[in-house]
Short mmCIF file of C-alpha atoms in Angstrom, two decimals:
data_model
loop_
_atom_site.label_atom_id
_atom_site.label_comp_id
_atom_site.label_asym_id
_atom_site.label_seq_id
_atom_site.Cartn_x
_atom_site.Cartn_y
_atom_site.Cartn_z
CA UNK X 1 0.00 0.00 0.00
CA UNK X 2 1.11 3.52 -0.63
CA UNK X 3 3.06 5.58 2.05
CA UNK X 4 3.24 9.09 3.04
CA UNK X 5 6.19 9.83 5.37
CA UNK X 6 6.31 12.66 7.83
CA UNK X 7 8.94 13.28 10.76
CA UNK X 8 7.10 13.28 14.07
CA UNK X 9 7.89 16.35 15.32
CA UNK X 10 9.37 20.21 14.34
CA UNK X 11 10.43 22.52 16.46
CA UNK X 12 10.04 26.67 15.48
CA UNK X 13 10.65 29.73 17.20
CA UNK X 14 7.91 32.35 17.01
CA UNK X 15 8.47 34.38 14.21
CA UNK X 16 10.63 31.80 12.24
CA UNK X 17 9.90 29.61 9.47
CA UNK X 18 8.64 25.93 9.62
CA UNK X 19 9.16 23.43 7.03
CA UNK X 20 7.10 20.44 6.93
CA UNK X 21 8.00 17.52 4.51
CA UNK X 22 5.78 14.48 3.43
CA UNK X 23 7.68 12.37 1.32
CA UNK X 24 5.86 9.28 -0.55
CA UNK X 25 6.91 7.35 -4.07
CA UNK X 26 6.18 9.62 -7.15
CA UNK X 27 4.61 12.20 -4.96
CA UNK X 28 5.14 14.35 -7.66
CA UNK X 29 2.61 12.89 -9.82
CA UNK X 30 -0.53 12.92 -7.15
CA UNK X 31 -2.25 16.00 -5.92
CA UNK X 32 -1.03 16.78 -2.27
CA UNK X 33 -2.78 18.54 0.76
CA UNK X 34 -2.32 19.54 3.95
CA UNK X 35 -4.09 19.40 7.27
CA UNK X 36 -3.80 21.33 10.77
CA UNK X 37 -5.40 19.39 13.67
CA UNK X 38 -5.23 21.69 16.84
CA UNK X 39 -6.19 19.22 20.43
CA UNK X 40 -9.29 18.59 20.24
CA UNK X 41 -10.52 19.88 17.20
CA UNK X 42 -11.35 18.35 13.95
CA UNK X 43 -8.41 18.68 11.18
CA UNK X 44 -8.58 21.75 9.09
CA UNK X 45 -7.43 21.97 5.28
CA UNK X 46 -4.87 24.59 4.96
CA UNK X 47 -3.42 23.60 1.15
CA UNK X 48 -5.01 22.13 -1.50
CA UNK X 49 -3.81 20.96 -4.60
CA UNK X 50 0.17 21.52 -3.19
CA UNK X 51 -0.02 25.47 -2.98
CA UNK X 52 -3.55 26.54 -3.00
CA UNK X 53 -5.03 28.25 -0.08
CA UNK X 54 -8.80 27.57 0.97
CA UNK X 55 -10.56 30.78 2.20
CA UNK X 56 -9.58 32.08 5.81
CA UNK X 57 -6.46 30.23 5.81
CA UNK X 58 -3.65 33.16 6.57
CA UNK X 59 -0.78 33.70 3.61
CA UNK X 60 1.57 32.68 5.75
CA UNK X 61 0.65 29.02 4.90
CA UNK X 62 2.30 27.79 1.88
CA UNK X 63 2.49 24.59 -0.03
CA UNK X 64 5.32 23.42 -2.36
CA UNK X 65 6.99 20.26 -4.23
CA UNK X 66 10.34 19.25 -5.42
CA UNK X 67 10.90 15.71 -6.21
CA UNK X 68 8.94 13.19 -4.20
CA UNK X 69 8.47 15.22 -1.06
CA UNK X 70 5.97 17.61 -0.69
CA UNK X 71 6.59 21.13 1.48
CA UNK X 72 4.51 22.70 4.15
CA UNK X 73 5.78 26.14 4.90
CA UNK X 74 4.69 28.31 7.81
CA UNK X 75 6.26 31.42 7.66
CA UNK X 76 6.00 34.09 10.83
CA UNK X 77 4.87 31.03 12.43
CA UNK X 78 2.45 31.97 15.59
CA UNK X 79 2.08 30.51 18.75
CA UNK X 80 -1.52 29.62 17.32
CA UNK X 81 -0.44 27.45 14.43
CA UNK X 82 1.19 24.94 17.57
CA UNK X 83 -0.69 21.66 15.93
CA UNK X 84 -0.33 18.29 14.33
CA UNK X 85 -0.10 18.76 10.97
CA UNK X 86 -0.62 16.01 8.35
CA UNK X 87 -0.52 15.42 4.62
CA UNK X 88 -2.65 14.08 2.42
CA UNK X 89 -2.47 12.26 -1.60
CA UNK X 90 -4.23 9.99 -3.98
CA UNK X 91 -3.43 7.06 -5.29
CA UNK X 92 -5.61 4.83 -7.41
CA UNK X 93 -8.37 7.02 -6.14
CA UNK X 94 -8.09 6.31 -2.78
CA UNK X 95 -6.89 8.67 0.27
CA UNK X 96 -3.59 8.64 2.13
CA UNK X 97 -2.23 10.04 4.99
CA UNK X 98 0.57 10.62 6.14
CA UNK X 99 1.68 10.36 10.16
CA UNK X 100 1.55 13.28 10.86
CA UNK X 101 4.17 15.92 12.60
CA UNK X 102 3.42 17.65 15.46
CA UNK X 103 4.81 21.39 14.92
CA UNK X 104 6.20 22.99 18.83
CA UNK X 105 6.56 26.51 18.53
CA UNK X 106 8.83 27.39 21.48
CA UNK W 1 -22.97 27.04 4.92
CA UNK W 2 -21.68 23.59 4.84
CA UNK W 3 -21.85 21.64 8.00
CA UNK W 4 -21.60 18.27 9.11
CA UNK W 5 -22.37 16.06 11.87
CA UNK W 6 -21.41 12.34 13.27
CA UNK W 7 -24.04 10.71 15.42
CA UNK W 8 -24.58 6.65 16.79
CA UNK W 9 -23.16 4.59 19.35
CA UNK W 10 -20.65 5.26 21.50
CA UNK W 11 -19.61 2.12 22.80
CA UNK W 12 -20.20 -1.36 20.93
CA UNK W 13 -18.85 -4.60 21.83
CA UNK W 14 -16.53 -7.03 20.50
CA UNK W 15 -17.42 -8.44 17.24
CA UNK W 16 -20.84 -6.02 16.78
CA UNK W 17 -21.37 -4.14 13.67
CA UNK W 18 -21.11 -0.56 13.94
CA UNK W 19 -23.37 1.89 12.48
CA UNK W 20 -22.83 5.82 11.86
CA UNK W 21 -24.76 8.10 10.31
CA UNK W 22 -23.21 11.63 8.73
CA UNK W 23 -26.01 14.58 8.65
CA UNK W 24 -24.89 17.25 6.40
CA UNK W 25 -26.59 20.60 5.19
CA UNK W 26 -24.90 23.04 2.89
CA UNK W 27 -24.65 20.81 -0.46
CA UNK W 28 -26.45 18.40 -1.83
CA UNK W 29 -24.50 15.16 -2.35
CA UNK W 30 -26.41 14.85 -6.04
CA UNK W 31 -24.29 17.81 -7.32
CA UNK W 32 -21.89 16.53 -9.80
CA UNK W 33 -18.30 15.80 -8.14
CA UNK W 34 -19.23 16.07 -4.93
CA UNK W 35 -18.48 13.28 -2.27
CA UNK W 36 -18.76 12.33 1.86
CA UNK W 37 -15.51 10.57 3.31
CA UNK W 38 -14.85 8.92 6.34
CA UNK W 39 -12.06 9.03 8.58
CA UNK W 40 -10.73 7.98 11.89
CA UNK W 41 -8.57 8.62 14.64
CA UNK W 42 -7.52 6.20 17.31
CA UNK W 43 -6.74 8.10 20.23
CA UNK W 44 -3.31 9.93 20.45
CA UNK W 45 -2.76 8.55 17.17
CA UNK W 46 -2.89 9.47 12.92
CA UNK W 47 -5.80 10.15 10.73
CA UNK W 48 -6.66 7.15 8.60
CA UNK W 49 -9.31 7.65 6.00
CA UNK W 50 -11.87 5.20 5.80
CA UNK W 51 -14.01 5.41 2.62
CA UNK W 52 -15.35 7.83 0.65
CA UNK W 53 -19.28 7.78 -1.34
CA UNK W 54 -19.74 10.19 -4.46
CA UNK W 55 -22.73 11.63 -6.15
CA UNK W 56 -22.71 8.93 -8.64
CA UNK W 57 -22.70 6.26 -5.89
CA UNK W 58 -19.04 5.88 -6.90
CA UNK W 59 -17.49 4.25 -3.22
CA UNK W 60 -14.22 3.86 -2.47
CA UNK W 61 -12.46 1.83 0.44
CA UNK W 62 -9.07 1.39 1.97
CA UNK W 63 -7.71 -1.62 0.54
CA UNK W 64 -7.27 -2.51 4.27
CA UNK W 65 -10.56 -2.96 5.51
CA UNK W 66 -12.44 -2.66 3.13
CA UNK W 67 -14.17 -6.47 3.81
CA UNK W 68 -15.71 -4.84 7.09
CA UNK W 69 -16.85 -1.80 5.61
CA UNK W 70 -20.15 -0.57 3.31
CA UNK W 71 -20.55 3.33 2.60
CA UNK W 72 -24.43 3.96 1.55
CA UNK W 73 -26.12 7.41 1.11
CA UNK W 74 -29.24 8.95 1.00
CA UNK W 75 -29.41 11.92 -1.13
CA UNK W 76 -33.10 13.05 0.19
CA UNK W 77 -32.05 12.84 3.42
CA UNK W 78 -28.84 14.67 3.34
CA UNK W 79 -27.30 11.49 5.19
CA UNK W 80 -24.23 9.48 4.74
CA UNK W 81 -24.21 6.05 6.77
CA UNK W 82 -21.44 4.12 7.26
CA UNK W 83 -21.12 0.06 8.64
CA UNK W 84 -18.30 -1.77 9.80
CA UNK W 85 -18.05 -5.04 11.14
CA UNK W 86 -16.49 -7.12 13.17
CA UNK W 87 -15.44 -4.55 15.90
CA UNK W 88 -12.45 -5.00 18.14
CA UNK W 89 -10.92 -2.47 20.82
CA UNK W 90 -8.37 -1.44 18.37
CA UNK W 91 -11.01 0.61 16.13
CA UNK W 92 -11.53 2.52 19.38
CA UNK W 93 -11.48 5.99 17.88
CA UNK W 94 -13.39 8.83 16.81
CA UNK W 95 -14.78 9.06 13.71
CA UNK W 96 -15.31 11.68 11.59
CA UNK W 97 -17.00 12.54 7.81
CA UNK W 98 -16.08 15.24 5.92
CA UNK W 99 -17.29 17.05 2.77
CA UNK W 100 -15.20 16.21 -0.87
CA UNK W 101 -15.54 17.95 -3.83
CA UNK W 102 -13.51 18.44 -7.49
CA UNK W 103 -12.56 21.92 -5.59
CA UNK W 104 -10.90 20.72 -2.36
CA UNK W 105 -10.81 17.21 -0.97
CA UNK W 106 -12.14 16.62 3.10
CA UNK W 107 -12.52 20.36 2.82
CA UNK W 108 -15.18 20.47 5.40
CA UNK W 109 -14.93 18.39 8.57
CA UNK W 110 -17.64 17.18 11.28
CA UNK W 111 -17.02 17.25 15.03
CA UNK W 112 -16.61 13.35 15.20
CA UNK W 113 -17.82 10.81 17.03
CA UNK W 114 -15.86 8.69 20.01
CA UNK W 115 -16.59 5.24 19.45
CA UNK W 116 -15.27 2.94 21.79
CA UNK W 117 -15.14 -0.85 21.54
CA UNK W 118 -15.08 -2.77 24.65
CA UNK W 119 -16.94 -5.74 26.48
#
């Protein structure tokens, strides 16, 4: 079965830059998304289709792709962004996650 | 507005078939494109997606369990109902459905529902 592979945790100062990488076999050729899942709360879609934003989700949220591993960027990051964070593909029209990576900002 | 909700049992035993119902408002799940997934979450653990029913009646299933589960809708009811068999403690987790479309996949999420399994 197809993989998506996260590392389980990233650490960020406020006001820095997080990078969050999902890596999975020709990535490249599947449509990748990204989730934030704050304690408690159901998971919220923050990219779409590897860089698209959906309404109400802040700029500072970006989505890119370079080889088989897929990039979620945070940039400014906020103590309020503190979540688990997963991504998301397609393959043979069913959906994968990935493990997830719970972003500390500290 | 789209909005979804999770509702049935919160506890079933061993080997019992579970049974949950989605409730959505805010689309119409006859709209071309459109689709309700499921997902789950043990507890303290990942998101694992489930299944996923289209407008057309197209279903999908993960190849992993897809034996124990059937994804039925609806459409004049607004309601998405999902079974799965065969429970055991380890599908202790809560369960959620969430809105697809061509626009956005799991765009829009329900509150989920904490099933346990236990005797």
């Amino acid at each position: 079965s197809y993989e998506l592979t996260q590392p389980p945790s990233v650490s960020v100062s406020p006001g820095q830059t997080a990078t969050i990488t999902c890596s999975g076999d020709k990535l490249g050729d599947k449509y990748t998304c990204w989730y934030q899942q704050k304690p408690g709360q159901s998971p919220v879609l923050v990219i779409y289709q590897e860089s698209k934003r959906p309404s109400g989700i802040p700029e500072r949220f970006s989505g890119s792709y370079s080889g088989n591993t897929a990039t979620l960027t945070i940039s400014g990051t906020q103590a309020m962004d503190e979540a688990d964070y997963y991504c998301q593909a397609w393959d043979s029209s069913t959906v994968v996650f990935g493990g997830g990576t719970k972003l500390t900002v500290l | 507005q789209i909005t979804l909700r999770e509702s049935g049992p919160t506890l079933v035993k061993p080997t019992q078939t579970l049974t949950l119902t989605c409730t959505f408002s805010g689309f119409s799940l006859s709209t071309s494109g459109v689709g309700v997934g499921w997902i789950r979450q043990p507890p303290g653990k990942a998101l694992e997606w489930l299944a996923l029913i289209y407008w057309d009646d197209n279903k999908r299933y993960s190849p992993s369990l897809k034996s124990r589960l059937t994804v039925t809708k609806d459409t004049s009811k607004n309601q998405v109902v999902l079974t799965m068999t065969n429970m055991d403690p380890v599908d202790t987790a809560t369960y959620y459905c969430a809105h697809t479309s061509p626009r956005a996949p799991l765009d829009y999420w329900g509150q989920g529902t904490l099933v346990t399994v236990s005797s």
